[in-house]
GROMACS .gro file of C-alpha atoms in nm:
model
  422
    1MET     CA    1   0.089  -0.675  -0.327
    2GLY     CA    2   0.192  -0.895  -0.055
    3PHE     CA    3   0.559  -0.892   0.014
    4ARG     CA    4   0.585  -0.658  -0.270
    5ARG     CA    5   0.377  -0.352  -0.113
    6LEU     CA    6   0.419  -0.196   0.210
    7LEU     CA    7   0.032  -0.103   0.312
    8ASP     CA    8  -0.096  -0.122  -0.044
    9HIS     CA    9  -0.456  -0.273  -0.157
   10LEU     CA   10  -0.794  -0.235  -0.092
   11ALA     CA   11  -0.882  -0.484   0.165
   12VAL     CA   12  -1.254  -0.596   0.187
   13ALA     CA   13  -1.218  -0.678   0.536
   14ALA     CA   14  -0.907  -0.577   0.713
   15VAL     CA   15  -0.526  -0.434   0.720
   16ALA     CA   16  -0.386  -0.257   0.491
   17GLY     CA   17  -0.186  -0.383   0.190
   18LEU     CA   18   0.121  -0.397   0.375
   19CYS     CA   19   0.464  -0.566   0.326
   20LEU     CA   20   0.794  -0.462   0.175
   21ALA     CA   21   0.687  -0.370  -0.166
   22THR     CA   22   0.822  -0.422  -0.511
   23ALA     CA   23   0.713  -0.193  -0.799
   24SER     CA   24   0.459  -0.428  -0.890
   25PRO     CA   25   0.347  -0.451  -0.529
   26ALA     CA   26   0.351  -0.197   0.198
   27PHE     CA   27   0.361   0.257   0.060
   28ALA     CA   28   0.619   0.165   0.275
   29SER     CA   29   0.527   0.181   0.642
   30ASP     CA   30   0.854   0.214   0.790
   31PRO     CA   31   0.977  -0.129   0.778
   32PRO     CA   32   1.268  -0.186   0.996
   33ALA     CA   33   1.610  -0.312   0.890
   34THR     CA   34   1.699  -0.630   1.104
   35ALA     CA   35   1.944  -0.873   1.196
   36THR     CA   36   2.273  -1.010   1.013
   37THR     CA   37   2.196  -1.223   0.755
   38ALA     CA   38   2.306  -1.595   0.833
   39SER     CA   39   2.444  -1.871   0.552
   40ALA     CA   40   2.160  -2.060   0.448
   41PRO     CA   41   2.144  -2.466   0.516
   42ALA     CA   42   2.259  -2.655   0.215
   43ALA     CA   43   1.896  -2.850   0.235
   44PRO     CA   44   1.582  -2.795   0.452
   45GLY     CA   45   1.499  -3.029   0.711
   46ARG     CA   46   1.216  -3.258   0.757
   47GLU     CA   47   1.035  -2.981   0.908
   48ARG     CA   48   1.113  -2.697   0.716
   49VAL     CA   49   0.973  -2.910   0.426
   50ARG     CA   50   0.674  -2.992   0.569
   51MET     CA   51   0.608  -2.627   0.656
   52ASN     CA   52   0.678  -2.513   0.261
   53ARG     CA   53   0.458  -2.770   0.138
   54ARG     CA   54   0.190  -2.641   0.346
   55VAL     CA   55   0.229  -2.280   0.294
   56PHE     CA   56   0.250  -2.341  -0.104
   57ASP     CA   57  -0.050  -2.572  -0.124
   58ARG     CA   58  -0.229  -2.315   0.072
   59VAL     CA   59  -0.139  -2.024  -0.165
   60TRP     CA   60  -0.196  -2.262  -0.473
   61ASN     CA   61  -0.564  -2.345  -0.369
   62GLU     CA   62  -0.632  -1.990  -0.271
   63VAL     CA   63  -0.585  -1.846  -0.581
   64ARG     CA   64  -0.755  -2.176  -0.766
   65ASN     CA   65  -1.061  -2.125  -0.577
   66GLN     CA   66  -1.090  -1.770  -0.462
   67TYR     CA   67  -0.911  -1.533  -0.704
   68TYR     CA   68  -1.169  -1.299  -0.845
   69ASP     CA   69  -1.102  -1.421  -1.210
   70PRO     CA   70  -1.183  -1.769  -1.250
   71GLY     CA   71  -0.963  -1.812  -1.540
   72LEU     CA   72  -0.672  -1.664  -1.377
   73HIS     CA   73  -0.598  -1.441  -1.650
   74GLY     CA   74  -0.550  -1.712  -1.863
   75VAL     CA   75  -0.272  -1.856  -1.654
   76ASP     CA   76  -0.232  -2.221  -1.665
   77TRP     CA   77  -0.240  -2.291  -1.272
   78THR     CA   78  -0.191  -2.645  -1.296
   79ALA     CA   79   0.133  -2.588  -1.463
   80ALA     CA   80   0.291  -2.308  -1.223
   81ARG     CA   81   0.219  -2.588  -0.967
   82ARG     CA   82   0.446  -2.819  -1.135
   83THR     CA   83   0.714  -2.547  -1.194
   84PHE     CA   84   0.691  -2.388  -0.827
   85ARG     CA   85   0.601  -2.619  -0.580
   86PRO     CA   86   0.937  -2.806  -0.624
   87ARG     CA   87   1.134  -2.526  -0.565
   88ALA     CA   88   0.892  -2.431  -0.268
   89LEU     CA   89   0.969  -2.771  -0.070
   90ALA     CA   90   1.315  -2.714  -0.150
   91ALA     CA   91   1.329  -2.380  -0.015
   92ALA     CA   92   1.614  -2.366   0.321
   93ASP     CA   93   1.417  -2.021   0.431
   94ASP     CA   94   1.160  -1.783   0.394
   95ARG     CA   95   1.373  -1.569   0.170
   96ALA     CA   96   1.376  -1.887  -0.106
   97LEU     CA   97   1.005  -1.973   0.010
   98TYR     CA   98   0.860  -1.656  -0.061
   99ALA     CA   99   1.072  -1.586  -0.339
  100ALA     CA  100   0.925  -1.873  -0.546
  101LEU     CA  101   0.534  -1.780  -0.399
  102ASN     CA  102   0.571  -1.449  -0.562
  103GLU     CA  103   0.752  -1.528  -0.868
  104MET     CA  104   0.440  -1.776  -0.928
  105LEU     CA  105   0.200  -1.510  -0.791
  106ASP     CA  106   0.319  -1.244  -1.065
  107LEU     CA  107   0.182  -1.498  -1.330
  108LEU     CA  108  -0.131  -1.329  -1.238
  109ASP     CA  109   0.003  -1.011  -1.332
  110ASP     CA  110  -0.213  -0.866  -1.076
  111ASP     CA  111  -0.043  -0.590  -0.821
  112HIS     CA  112  -0.229  -0.693  -0.545
  113ALA     CA  113  -0.168  -1.086  -0.529
  114GLY     CA  114   0.152  -1.140  -0.333
  115ALA     CA  115   0.269  -1.332  -0.033
  116ALA     CA  116   0.436  -1.181   0.272
  117PRO     CA  117   0.693  -1.338   0.478
  118PRO     CA  118   0.637  -1.390   0.866
  119ALA     CA  119   0.859  -1.132   0.935
  120VAL     CA  120   0.701  -0.861   0.719
  121ALA     CA  121   0.353  -0.988   0.850
  122ARG     CA  122   0.480  -0.907   1.214
  123ARG     CA  123   0.584  -0.554   1.111
  124GLN     CA  124   0.259  -0.497   0.924
  125ASP     CA  125   0.079  -0.601   1.252
  126THR     CA  126   0.281  -0.363   1.474
  127LEU     CA  127   0.242  -0.065   1.235
  128ARG     CA  128   0.111   0.154   1.458
  129GLU     CA  129   0.318   0.028   1.796
  130ARG     CA  130   0.619   0.111   1.921
  131ARG     CA  131   0.877  -0.110   1.743
  132PRO     CA  132   1.238  -0.163   1.668
  133ALA     CA  133   1.332   0.027   1.351
  134ILE     CA  134   1.634   0.216   1.157
  135GLY     CA  135   1.347   0.472   1.004
  136VAL     CA  136   1.342   0.411   0.665
  137SER     CA  137   1.029   0.312   0.431
  138LEU     CA  138   1.113   0.109   0.137
  139ARG     CA  139   0.967  -0.052  -0.205
  140ALA     CA  140   1.122  -0.301  -0.409
  141VAL     CA  141   1.230  -0.234  -0.734
  142ASP     CA  142   1.388  -0.553  -0.858
  143PRO     CA  143   1.263  -0.877  -0.650
  144ALA     CA  144   1.448  -1.102  -0.808
  145SER     CA  145   1.790  -0.954  -0.692
  146GLY     CA  146   1.656  -0.801  -0.407
  147ARG     CA  147   1.664  -0.409  -0.433
  148TYR     CA  148   1.486  -0.157  -0.281
  149ARG     CA  149   1.438   0.176  -0.301
  150VAL     CA  150   1.422   0.442   0.018
  151GLU     CA  151   1.062   0.577  -0.037
  152ARG     CA  152   1.114   0.787   0.314
  153VAL     CA  153   1.363   0.892   0.563
  154ARG     CA  154   1.194   0.922   0.929
  155PRO     CA  155   1.369   1.276   1.071
  156GLY     CA  156   1.551   1.122   1.422
  157ALA     CA  157   1.575   0.783   1.335
  158PRO     CA  158   1.914   0.614   1.280
  159ALA     CA  159   1.847   0.620   0.906
  160GLY     CA  160   1.837   1.014   0.900
  161ARG     CA  161   2.115   1.055   1.161
  162ALA     CA  162   2.342   0.857   0.933
  163GLY     CA  163   2.256   1.061   0.611
  164VAL     CA  164   2.001   0.814   0.432
  165ARG     CA  165   1.819   0.977   0.170
  166PRO     CA  166   1.508   0.887  -0.043
  167GLY     CA  167   1.619   0.765  -0.385
  168TRP     CA  168   1.876   0.508  -0.238
  169ILE     CA  169   1.868   0.168  -0.321
  170LEU     CA  170   1.946  -0.073  -0.081
  171ALA     CA  171   2.083  -0.430  -0.180
  172THR     CA  172   1.972  -0.714   0.034
  173GLY     CA  173   2.071  -1.139   0.027
  174ALA     CA  174   2.409  -1.141   0.006
  175PRO     CA  175   2.581  -1.293   0.275
  176GLY     CA  176   2.621  -1.035   0.589
  177GLN     CA  177   2.327  -0.809   0.450
  178TRP     CA  178   1.991  -0.769   0.628
  179SER     CA  179   1.684  -0.891   0.390
  180PRO     CA  180   1.299  -0.800   0.489
  181GLU     CA  181   1.234  -1.169   0.557
  182GLN     CA  182   1.449  -1.102   0.889
  183ASP     CA  183   1.314  -0.950   1.230
  184VAL     CA  184   1.507  -0.685   1.386
  185GLU     CA  185   1.597  -0.620   1.760
  186ALA     CA  186   1.673  -0.290   1.923
  187GLY     CA  187   2.015  -0.221   1.992
  188ARG     CA  188   2.146  -0.544   1.765
  189SER     CA  189   2.338  -0.358   1.464
  190VAL     CA  190   2.253  -0.447   1.104
  191HIS     CA  191   2.455  -0.419   0.766
  192LEU     CA  192   2.282  -0.228   0.523
  193ALA     CA  193   2.411  -0.209   0.156
  194PHE     CA  194   2.317   0.114   0.030
  195THR     CA  195   2.379   0.274  -0.317
  196ASP     CA  196   2.304   0.674  -0.307
  197GLU     CA  197   2.168   0.841  -0.578
  198THR     CA  198   2.493   0.919  -0.778
  199GLY     CA  199   2.558   0.525  -0.766
  200ALA     CA  200   2.829   0.507  -0.526
  201PRO     CA  201   2.823   0.225  -0.217
  202ARG     CA  202   2.706   0.387   0.113
  203PRO     CA  203   2.736   0.051   0.342
  204LEU     CA  204   2.604   0.135   0.665
  205GLU     CA  205   2.598  -0.011   1.002
  206LEU     CA  206   2.315   0.086   1.194
  207ALA     CA  207   2.125  -0.026   1.519
  208PRO     CA  208   1.753  -0.021   1.544
  209GLU     CA  209   1.620   0.188   1.813
  210ILE     CA  210   1.222   0.128   1.993
  211LEU     CA  211   1.063   0.427   1.779
  212GLU     CA  212   0.704   0.570   1.865
  213PRO     CA  213   0.478   0.517   1.575
  214GLU     CA  214   0.388   0.768   1.335
  215PRO     CA  215   0.020   0.875   1.353
  216ALA     CA  216  -0.201   0.753   1.028
  217PHE     CA  217  -0.333   1.082   1.018
  218VAL     CA  218  -0.267   1.441   1.050
  219ALA     CA  219  -0.437   1.781   1.023
  220ASP     CA  220  -0.197   2.093   0.951
  221ARG     CA  221  -0.408   2.410   1.022
  222SER     CA  222  -0.057   2.601   1.011
  223ARG     CA  223  -0.185   2.805   0.666
  224PRO     CA  224  -0.446   3.037   0.718
  225GLY     CA  225  -0.777   2.973   0.512
  226VAL     CA  226  -0.663   2.643   0.482
  227VAL     CA  227  -0.652   2.285   0.629
  228VAL     CA  228  -0.431   1.983   0.498
  229LEU     CA  229  -0.547   1.685   0.584
  230ARG     CA  230  -0.279   1.446   0.550
  231VAL     CA  231  -0.362   1.032   0.525
  232GLU     CA  232  -0.096   0.768   0.526
  233GLY     CA  233  -0.370   0.489   0.471
  234PHE     CA  234  -0.721   0.395   0.511
  235GLU     CA  235  -0.705   0.271   0.824
  236ALA     CA  236  -0.949   0.202   1.084
  237GLY     CA  237  -1.081   0.507   1.207
  238LEU     CA  238  -1.028   0.718   0.932
  239GLY     CA  239  -1.384   0.821   0.853
  240ASP     CA  240  -1.432   0.920   1.239
  241TRP     CA  241  -1.120   1.125   1.225
  242MET     CA  242  -1.212   1.297   0.902
  243GLY     CA  243  -1.577   1.405   1.040
  244GLU     CA  244  -1.415   1.540   1.346
  245GLU     CA  245  -1.137   1.713   1.198
  246LEU     CA  246  -1.402   1.865   0.922
  247ALA     CA  247  -1.664   1.966   1.190
  248ARG     CA  248  -1.411   2.175   1.360
  249THR     CA  249  -1.327   2.348   1.030
  250ARG     CA  250  -1.535   2.651   0.942
  251PRO     CA  251  -1.708   2.670   0.602
  252ASP     CA  252  -1.505   2.908   0.458
  253THR     CA  253  -1.188   2.711   0.479
  254ASP     CA  254  -1.065   2.495   0.190
  255VAL     CA  255  -0.949   2.128   0.214
  256ILE     CA  256  -0.645   1.982   0.091
  257VAL     CA  257  -0.695   1.566   0.130
  258ASP     CA  258  -0.310   1.454   0.081
  259LEU     CA  259  -0.317   1.107  -0.052
  260ARG     CA  260   0.061   1.079  -0.192
  261GLY     CA  261   0.225   0.753  -0.138
  262ASN     CA  262  -0.078   0.632   0.028
  263PRO     CA  263  -0.112   0.261  -0.023
  264GLY     CA  264  -0.497   0.246   0.009
  265GLY     CA  265  -0.640  -0.010   0.292
  266ARG     CA  266  -1.010  -0.052   0.421
  267LEU     CA  267  -1.267  -0.011   0.168
  268MET     CA  268  -1.531   0.113   0.480
  269GLU     CA  269  -1.334   0.389   0.543
  270ALA     CA  270  -1.289   0.491   0.145
  271ASP     CA  271  -1.697   0.503   0.184
  272ALA     CA  272  -1.621   0.702   0.516
  273VAL     CA  273  -1.395   0.947   0.354
  274LEU     CA  274  -1.642   0.983   0.048
  275SER     CA  275  -1.936   1.052   0.252
  276CYS     CA  276  -1.750   1.358   0.434
  277PHE     CA  277  -1.808   1.541   0.108
  278LEU     CA  278  -2.082   1.333  -0.099
  279PRO     CA  279  -2.442   1.284  -0.061
  280ARG     CA  280  -2.548   0.983   0.146
  281ASP     CA  281  -2.656   0.678  -0.092
  282LEU     CA  282  -2.487   0.839  -0.399
  283PRO     CA  283  -2.334   0.559  -0.643
  284TRP     CA  284  -1.946   0.595  -0.669
  285ALA     CA  285  -1.832   0.238  -0.798
  286THR     CA  286  -1.931  -0.108  -0.888
  287ARG     CA  287  -1.769  -0.421  -0.779
  288THR     CA  288  -1.769  -0.734  -0.938
  289GLY     CA  289  -1.640  -1.080  -0.778
  290ARG     CA  290  -1.567  -1.447  -0.889
  291SER     CA  291  -1.928  -1.520  -0.938
  292GLY     CA  292  -1.988  -1.258  -1.192
  293ARG     CA  293  -2.279  -1.050  -0.982
  294ALA     CA  294  -2.197  -0.665  -0.977
  295VAL     CA  295  -2.279  -0.489  -0.686
  296GLU     CA  296  -2.340  -0.148  -0.681
  297MET     CA  297  -2.143   0.044  -0.411
  298ARG     CA  298  -2.345   0.354  -0.253
  299THR     CA  299  -2.224   0.608   0.004
  300ALA     CA  300  -2.357   0.503   0.336
  301GLY     CA  301  -2.206   0.755   0.562
  302GLY     CA  302  -1.965   0.704   0.861
  303CYS     CA  303  -1.761   1.044   0.854
  304GLY     CA  304  -1.748   1.081   1.218
  305PRO     CA  305  -1.994   1.323   1.376
  306LEU     CA  306  -2.025   1.521   1.029
  307ASP     CA  307  -2.384   1.546   0.946
  308GLY     CA  308  -2.393   1.595   0.572
  309PRO     CA  309  -2.135   1.643   0.304
  310ALA     CA  310  -1.870   1.899   0.407
  311PRO     CA  311  -1.965   2.288   0.211
  312HIS     CA  312  -1.553   2.351   0.183
  313GLU     CA  313  -1.368   2.369  -0.151
  314VAL     CA  314  -1.172   2.043  -0.169
  315VAL     CA  315  -0.851   1.952  -0.339
  316VAL     CA  316  -0.682   1.603  -0.344
  317LEU     CA  317  -0.294   1.543  -0.399
  318VAL     CA  318  -0.236   1.215  -0.569
  319ASP     CA  319   0.116   1.071  -0.683
  320GLY     CA  320   0.242   0.758  -0.864
  321ASP     CA  321   0.259   0.572  -0.525
  322SER     CA  322  -0.105   0.660  -0.450
  323ARG     CA  323  -0.261   0.292  -0.490
  324SER     CA  324  -0.612   0.123  -0.453
  325ALA     CA  325  -0.852   0.333  -0.174
  326ALA     CA  326  -0.621   0.620  -0.278
  327GLU     CA  327  -0.701   0.613  -0.631
  328LEU     CA  328  -1.070   0.504  -0.622
  329THR     CA  329  -1.161   0.811  -0.359
  330PRO     CA  330  -1.008   1.069  -0.564
  331ALA     CA  331  -1.179   0.920  -0.922
  332ALA     CA  332  -1.501   0.919  -0.676
  333LEU     CA  333  -1.471   1.278  -0.610
  334GLN     CA  334  -1.355   1.381  -0.934
  335GLU     CA  335  -1.664   1.208  -1.131
  336ALA     CA  336  -1.875   1.380  -0.906
  337ARG     CA  337  -1.730   1.698  -0.972
  338ARG     CA  338  -1.678   1.737  -0.586
  339ALA     CA  339  -1.282   1.809  -0.575
  340LEU     CA  340  -0.979   1.908  -0.803
  341VAL     CA  341  -0.717   1.632  -0.832
  342VAL     CA  342  -0.362   1.768  -0.803
  343GLY     CA  343  -0.007   1.597  -0.892
  344GLU     CA  344   0.071   1.290  -1.087
  345PRO     CA  345  -0.109   1.001  -1.233
  346THR     CA  346  -0.193   0.728  -0.990
  347ALA     CA  347  -0.058   0.373  -0.987
  348GLY     CA  348  -0.349   0.214  -1.137
  349ALA     CA  349  -0.374  -0.072  -0.885
  350VAL     CA  350  -0.742  -0.069  -0.767
  351LEU     CA  351  -0.871  -0.440  -0.713
  352ILE     CA  352  -1.062  -0.505  -0.438
  353SER     CA  353  -0.822  -0.765  -0.221
  354GLN     CA  354  -0.829  -0.948   0.129
  355GLU     CA  355  -0.567  -1.092   0.322
  356THR     CA  356  -0.522  -1.460   0.429
  357ARG     CA  357  -0.284  -1.578   0.745
  358LEU     CA  358  -0.061  -1.860   0.620
  359PRO     CA  359   0.005  -2.165   0.851
  360ASP     CA  360   0.351  -2.028   0.925
  361GLY     CA  361   0.252  -1.670   1.016
  362GLY     CA  362   0.308  -1.478   0.700
  363LYS     CA  363   0.017  -1.345   0.477
  364LEU     CA  364  -0.119  -1.392   0.168
  365THR     CA  365  -0.292  -1.083  -0.033
  366LEU     CA  366  -0.542  -1.196  -0.298
  367SER     CA  367  -0.768  -0.988  -0.545
  368ARG     CA  368  -1.134  -1.081  -0.474
  369ALA     CA  369  -1.324  -0.867  -0.673
  370ASP     CA  370  -1.289  -0.629  -0.937
  371PHE     CA  371  -1.381  -0.251  -0.948
  372VAL     CA  372  -1.523   0.018  -1.209
  373THR     CA  373  -1.616   0.393  -1.095
  374ALA     CA  374  -1.959   0.522  -1.127
  375ALA     CA  375  -1.874   0.626  -1.464
  376GLY     CA  376  -1.787   0.267  -1.565
  377VAL     CA  377  -1.399   0.342  -1.578
  378ARG     CA  378  -1.188   0.054  -1.466
  379LEU     CA  379  -0.899   0.215  -1.293
  380GLU     CA  380  -0.680  -0.093  -1.285
  381LYS     CA  381  -0.369  -0.051  -1.534
  382ARG     CA  382  -0.469   0.267  -1.572
  383GLY     CA  383  -0.509   0.501  -1.240
  384VAL     CA  384  -0.624   0.855  -1.206
  385THR     CA  385  -0.537   1.154  -1.428
  386PRO     CA  386  -0.502   1.444  -1.194
  387ASP     CA  387  -0.696   1.770  -1.367
  388LEU     CA  388  -0.396   1.965  -1.260
  389PRO     CA  389  -0.053   1.782  -1.335
  390ALA     CA  390   0.209   1.865  -1.067
  391ASP     CA  391   0.542   1.698  -0.930
  392GLY     CA  392   0.436   1.448  -0.655
  393GLU     CA  393   0.736   1.502  -0.463
  394GLY     CA  394   0.827   1.815  -0.233
  395ASP     CA  395   0.598   2.084  -0.175
  396ALA     CA  396   0.506   2.152  -0.594
  397ALA     CA  397   0.194   1.945  -0.575
  398LEU     CA  398   0.068   2.156  -0.264
  399LEU     CA  399   0.180   2.475  -0.387
  400ALA     CA  400   0.007   2.399  -0.683
  401ALA     CA  401  -0.302   2.310  -0.508
  402LEU     CA  402  -0.282   2.625  -0.266
  403ALA     CA  403  -0.251   2.828  -0.572
  404ALA     CA  404  -0.551   2.661  -0.735
  405LEU     CA  405  -0.757   2.736  -0.431
  406THR     CA  406  -0.702   3.111  -0.511
  407ARG     CA  407  -0.810   3.076  -0.867
  408PRO     CA  408  -1.160   2.994  -1.002
  409THR     CA  409  -0.998   2.655  -1.101
  410LEU     CA  410  -1.254   2.469  -0.858
  411ALA     CA  411  -1.543   2.637  -0.981
  412ALA     CA  412  -1.459   2.523  -1.339
  413ALA     CA  413  -1.400   2.189  -1.234
  414ALA     CA  414  -1.752   2.183  -1.066
  415GLU     CA  415  -1.932   2.336  -1.388
  416GLY     CA  416  -1.728   2.070  -1.627
  417GLY     CA  417  -1.448   2.278  -1.749
  418ALA     CA  418  -1.197   2.032  -1.572
  419GLY     CA  419  -1.355   1.692  -1.678
  420PRO     CA  420  -1.336   1.369  -1.497
  421GLY     CA  421  -0.952   1.310  -1.584
  422LEU     CA  422  -0.984   0.932  -1.622
   0.00000   0.00000   0.00000
């Protein structure tokens, strides 16, 4: 994940998977733009080489000693060191260093393995704080050439006012273009090389503004008889929030949990969400670490003030950008026949990962355990298949969910009609 995804991993102990992602690796969390790219020096100075060495060696050793698969998926890690260490030490800036690191980590073929440069890590750390931004969420589609797809545009922010739309492509790395390895400053314009959906170039000069943080969780009670609980990430406090929302929801009110575009996050919050709808001490997954010891995961509570599973009918919305905890949660509810899953097949990025701070302030995200559902299904590279397919974008999936709640679809699923869909 790392530099490739924004908020995109199932963290055993920490922040959600964050960084500016790539299709292979966060969710975009509204990564802001930044200052104009400066020409890279011809060669790194002594201190730069020293820091490059420390960062590379930390990453290489962490993978060798801590990766969940001691066989490293068959990768010759010593040969990888010979190939990528000279490149890393010769890197004149963070862009070149982290390109080498992530190219090496890509050998593992693991969406959770990635390194985030210091500027990206700083944005991750301030995800829910006031900060300078232009108001777009990005996901890398071609890391080698520095191309990113606009996932979301925040209404009222500089990018939205300038007409930027989801689906546009942002090129980075050329002289004068912003790239994710740079910080941003409020009021200091940046050059953004966009291409629109027709392929036409749309270069823009935009000045980041201080934006208020967007909430991680939102309850929409605008429709009679249904509440839509939108979850941007499995961040701290999710279980308490969901428990409080369900506690104030009438038993005859249907619940839609919207996990579209959700990159995952904290494992304990995923358990807390499941505890809102499933009995306590119910097995819902098994994780296996580097030692090979399997640990059964059971619902442990943590759903705020709610005492016991909520009685509501439940639908979970997912799409191709639902990852990690946002996959294991619908999978567990689906297998328990407690919810109908609606939308698109999920990403299939469900290893349990953890972040490590690197010597230069960057972050390494690395898978520490494998994961299978209670039914023994390995979701990695497979994902969750919805019970009811629907276009994940716009209102299509939500409308399909609302329609399903008015039909006997959920009852059929609970009785075994829909099947686990995994």
